[in-house]
PDB file of C-alpha atoms in Angstrom:
ATOM      1  CA  MET A   1       6.169 -22.931  11.690  1.00 79.00           C
ATOM      2  CA  ILE A   2       6.826 -19.776   9.681  1.00 80.00           C
ATOM      3  CA  ALA A   3       4.311 -17.046   8.861  1.00 77.00           C
ATOM      4  CA  PHE A   4       4.139 -13.821   6.900  1.00 84.00           C
ATOM      5  CA  ASN A   5       4.748 -10.749   9.027  1.00 87.00           C
ATOM      6  CA  HIS A   6       5.025  -7.660   6.821  1.00 91.00           C
ATOM      7  CA  PHE A   7       5.908  -6.251   3.427  1.00 93.00           C
ATOM      8  CA  ASN A   8       7.851  -3.003   2.901  1.00 95.00           C
ATOM      9  CA  PHE A   9       7.336  -0.078   0.534  1.00 96.00           C
ATOM     10  CA  ASN A  10       9.809   2.820   0.659  1.00 96.00           C
ATOM     11  CA  VAL A  11       7.837   6.038   0.278  1.00 97.00           C
ATOM     12  CA  PHE A  12       8.771   9.581  -0.673  1.00 97.00           C
ATOM     13  CA  ASP A  13       5.954  11.464   1.126  1.00 96.00           C
ATOM     14  CA  LEU A  14       5.030   9.557   4.284  1.00 97.00           C
ATOM     15  CA  GLU A  15       1.941  11.585   5.224  1.00 97.00           C
ATOM     16  CA  LYS A  16       0.517  11.347   1.708  1.00 97.00           C
ATOM     17  CA  SER A  17       1.075   7.580   1.707  1.00 98.00           C
ATOM     18  CA  ILE A  18      -0.500   7.094   5.145  1.00 98.00           C
ATOM     19  CA  GLU A  19      -3.562   9.067   4.043  1.00 98.00           C
ATOM     20  CA  PHE A  20      -3.831   7.052   0.812  1.00 98.00           C
ATOM     21  CA  TYR A  21      -3.727   3.678   2.580  1.00 98.00           C
ATOM     22  CA  LYS A  22      -6.150   4.881   5.238  1.00 98.00           C
ATOM     23  CA  LYS A  23      -8.691   6.076   2.674  1.00 98.00           C
ATOM     24  CA  ALA A  24      -8.188   3.461  -0.046  1.00 97.00           C
ATOM     25  CA  LEU A  25      -7.855   0.329   2.093  1.00 96.00           C
ATOM     26  CA  GLY A  26      -8.906   1.248   5.626  1.00 96.00           C
ATOM     27  CA  LEU A  27      -5.446   0.588   7.056  1.00 97.00           C
ATOM     28  CA  LYS A  28      -4.381   2.214  10.320  1.00 97.00           C
ATOM     29  CA  ILE A  29      -1.044   2.878  11.963  1.00 98.00           C
ATOM     30  CA  VAL A  30      -0.323  -0.027  14.321  1.00 97.00           C
ATOM     31  CA  GLU A  31       3.311   0.757  15.151  1.00 96.00           C
ATOM     32  CA  GLU A  32       5.858   3.536  14.604  1.00 97.00           C
ATOM     33  CA  LYS A  33       9.654   3.344  14.733  1.00 96.00           C
ATOM     34  CA  PRO A  34      11.277   6.749  14.238  1.00 95.00           C
ATOM     35  CA  ALA A  35      15.061   7.081  14.228  1.00 96.00           C
ATOM     36  CA  GLU A  36      16.388   8.991  17.223  1.00 96.00           C
ATOM     37  CA  ASP A  37      18.187  11.392  14.886  1.00 97.00           C
ATOM     38  CA  GLY A  38      15.131  11.851  12.638  1.00 95.00           C
ATOM     39  CA  SER A  39      16.863  10.325   9.603  1.00 97.00           C
ATOM     40  CA  PHE A  40      14.079   7.829   8.952  1.00 97.00           C
ATOM     41  CA  LYS A  41      10.643   6.681  10.069  1.00 98.00           C
ATOM     42  CA  ILE A  42       9.156   3.236   9.811  1.00 98.00           C
ATOM     43  CA  ILE A  43       5.389   3.043  10.049  1.00 98.00           C
ATOM     44  CA  TYR A  44       3.471  -0.231  10.152  1.00 98.00           C
ATOM     45  CA  LEU A  45      -0.088  -0.222   8.828  1.00 98.00           C
ATOM     46  CA  GLY A  46      -2.630  -2.931   9.489  1.00 96.00           C
ATOM     47  CA  ASN A  47      -6.253  -3.795  10.061  1.00 93.00           C
ATOM     48  CA  ASN A  48      -8.285  -5.920  12.447  1.00 85.00           C
ATOM     49  CA  GLU A  49      -8.675  -8.790   9.972  1.00 85.00           C
ATOM     50  CA  ASN A  50      -5.249 -10.431  10.402  1.00 87.00           C
ATOM     51  CA  ASP A  51      -1.709  -9.863  11.667  1.00 89.00           C
ATOM     52  CA  PHE A  52      -0.161  -8.955   8.303  1.00 91.00           C
ATOM     53  CA  ARG A  53       1.315  -5.435   8.194  1.00 96.00           C
ATOM     54  CA  LEU A  54       2.425  -3.068   5.477  1.00 97.00           C
ATOM     55  CA  GLU A  55       5.664  -1.315   6.412  1.00 97.00           C
ATOM     56  CA  LEU A  56       6.181   2.180   5.027  1.00 98.00           C
ATOM     57  CA  THR A  57       9.772   3.408   5.263  1.00 97.00           C
ATOM     58  CA  TRP A  58      10.543   7.117   4.862  1.00 97.00           C
ATOM     59  CA  LEU A  59      14.099   8.424   4.582  1.00 97.00           C
ATOM     60  CA  ARG A  60      14.605  12.111   5.482  1.00 96.00           C
ATOM     61  CA  ASP A  61      17.506  12.671   3.080  1.00 96.00           C
ATOM     62  CA  ARG A  62      15.742  11.168   0.057  1.00 94.00           C
ATOM     63  CA  THR A  63      15.468  13.916  -2.591  1.00 94.00           C
ATOM     64  CA  GLU A  64      13.801  12.074  -5.462  1.00 92.00           C
ATOM     65  CA  ARG A  65      11.065   9.522  -5.970  1.00 90.00           C
ATOM     66  CA  TYR A  66      11.968   5.849  -6.059  1.00 88.00           C
ATOM     67  CA  ASN A  67      12.591   4.106  -9.376  1.00 89.00           C
ATOM     68  CA  LEU A  68      10.281   1.097  -9.330  1.00 87.00           C
ATOM     69  CA  GLY A  69      11.881  -0.538 -12.349  1.00 81.00           C
ATOM     70  CA  ASP A  70       9.491  -2.481 -14.515  1.00 78.00           C
ATOM     71  CA  GLU A  71       6.888  -2.711 -11.719  1.00 73.00           C
ATOM     72  CA  GLU A  72       6.809  -6.489 -12.057  1.00 77.00           C
ATOM     73  CA  TYR A  73       5.598  -7.008  -8.487  1.00 82.00           C
ATOM     74  CA  HIS A  74       2.541  -6.027  -6.499  1.00 90.00           C
ATOM     75  CA  LEU A  75       0.734  -6.488  -3.207  1.00 93.00           C
ATOM     76  CA  ALA A  76      -2.765  -8.019  -3.227  1.00 95.00           C
ATOM     77  CA  PHE A  77      -5.771  -7.537  -0.974  1.00 94.00           C
ATOM     78  CA  VAL A  78      -8.882  -9.714  -0.979  1.00 94.00           C
ATOM     79  CA  THR A  79     -12.272  -8.279  -0.047  1.00 95.00           C
ATOM     80  CA  ASP A  80     -15.903  -9.296   0.293  1.00 94.00           C
ATOM     81  CA  GLU A  81     -16.810  -5.669  -0.525  1.00 95.00           C
ATOM     82  CA  TYR A  82     -15.311  -5.681  -4.023  1.00 96.00           C
ATOM     83  CA  ASP A  83     -17.964  -3.477  -5.668  1.00 96.00           C
ATOM     84  CA  ASN A  84     -17.817  -0.883  -2.871  1.00 97.00           C
ATOM     85  CA  TYR A  85     -14.031  -0.690  -3.039  1.00 97.00           C
ATOM     86  CA  HIS A  86     -14.105  -0.507  -6.837  1.00 98.00           C
ATOM     87  CA  GLU A  87     -16.449   2.481  -6.639  1.00 98.00           C
ATOM     88  CA  LEU A  88     -14.290   4.186  -3.976  1.00 98.00           C
ATOM     89  CA  HIS A  89     -11.101   3.641  -5.982  1.00 98.00           C
ATOM     90  CA  LYS A  90     -12.823   4.911  -9.130  1.00 98.00           C
ATOM     91  CA  GLU A  91     -13.817   8.090  -7.257  1.00 98.00           C
ATOM     92  CA  MET A  92     -10.241   8.443  -5.932  1.00 98.00           C
ATOM     93  CA  GLY A  93      -8.880   8.091  -9.478  1.00 98.00           C
ATOM     94  CA  CYS A  94      -6.317   5.501  -8.404  1.00 98.00           C
ATOM     95  CA  ILE A  95      -7.364   2.539 -10.590  1.00 98.00           C
ATOM     96  CA  CYS A  96      -4.504   1.909 -13.004  1.00 96.00           C
ATOM     97  CA  PHE A  97      -5.512  -1.399 -14.598  1.00 96.00           C
ATOM     98  CA  GLU A  98      -8.637  -3.536 -14.762  1.00 97.00           C
ATOM     99  CA  ASN A  99      -9.029  -7.124 -15.908  1.00 96.00           C
ATOM    100  CA  PRO A 100     -12.784  -7.815 -15.972  1.00 93.00           C
ATOM    101  CA  GLU A 101     -12.235 -11.320 -17.378  1.00 95.00           C
ATOM    102  CA  MET A 102     -10.280 -12.273 -14.256  1.00 95.00           C
ATOM    103  CA  GLY A 103     -12.530 -10.147 -12.017  1.00 95.00           C
ATOM    104  CA  ILE A 104      -9.659  -8.097 -10.586  1.00 97.00           C
ATOM    105  CA  TYR A 105      -8.254  -4.601 -10.800  1.00 97.00           C
ATOM    106  CA  PHE A 106      -5.183  -2.712  -9.607  1.00 97.00           C
ATOM    107  CA  ILE A 107      -4.787   0.615  -7.856  1.00 97.00           C
ATOM    108  CA  LYS A 108      -1.609   2.691  -7.736  1.00 96.00           C
ATOM    109  CA  ASP A 109      -0.395   4.384  -4.563  1.00 96.00           C
ATOM    110  CA  PRO A 110       1.273   7.841  -4.475  1.00 96.00           C
ATOM    111  CA  ASP A 111       4.709   6.313  -5.129  1.00 95.00           C
ATOM    112  CA  GLY A 112       3.544   4.159  -8.038  1.00 94.00           C
ATOM    113  CA  TYR A 113       3.286   0.806  -6.247  1.00 95.00           C
ATOM    114  CA  TRP A 114       0.544  -1.428  -7.663  1.00 96.00           C
ATOM    115  CA  ILE A 115      -1.991  -3.070  -5.364  1.00 96.00           C
ATOM    116  CA  GLU A 116      -4.297  -5.783  -6.680  1.00 96.00           C
ATOM    117  CA  ILE A 117      -7.882  -5.946  -5.442  1.00 97.00           C
ATOM    118  CA  VAL A 118      -9.375  -9.441  -5.550  1.00 96.00           C
ATOM    119  CA  PRO A 119     -12.935 -10.436  -4.676  1.00 95.00           C
ATOM    120  CA  VAL A 120     -13.626 -13.228  -2.205  1.00 91.00           C
ATOM    121  CA  ILE A 121     -14.733 -16.203  -4.244  1.00 82.00           C
TER     122      ILE A 121
END
């Protein structure tokens, strides 16, 4: 057997990213791995719904934001509270693309990563 464990985003401002994921998706810190010398921090975010975790990696010596290329990838979350989340994300101003025909939309985190929000069907 093999199972998904986590997905990583490198982030420029760790505290800003943690706050975004907490507010936008209800994720909480489930594990922290700081370097002994303070050169990096790895934070795992999760929820009580499953074991999948989002890893946020912060590098102390990073001086500029990450280049995300053509942004041809994204992370997706499914929810049975689609309308509530859509309203929250609208209020937060983080919706970056909507596709009403498919019934989905995307939000953008502080570093520019796209996250798809999908309703339970």
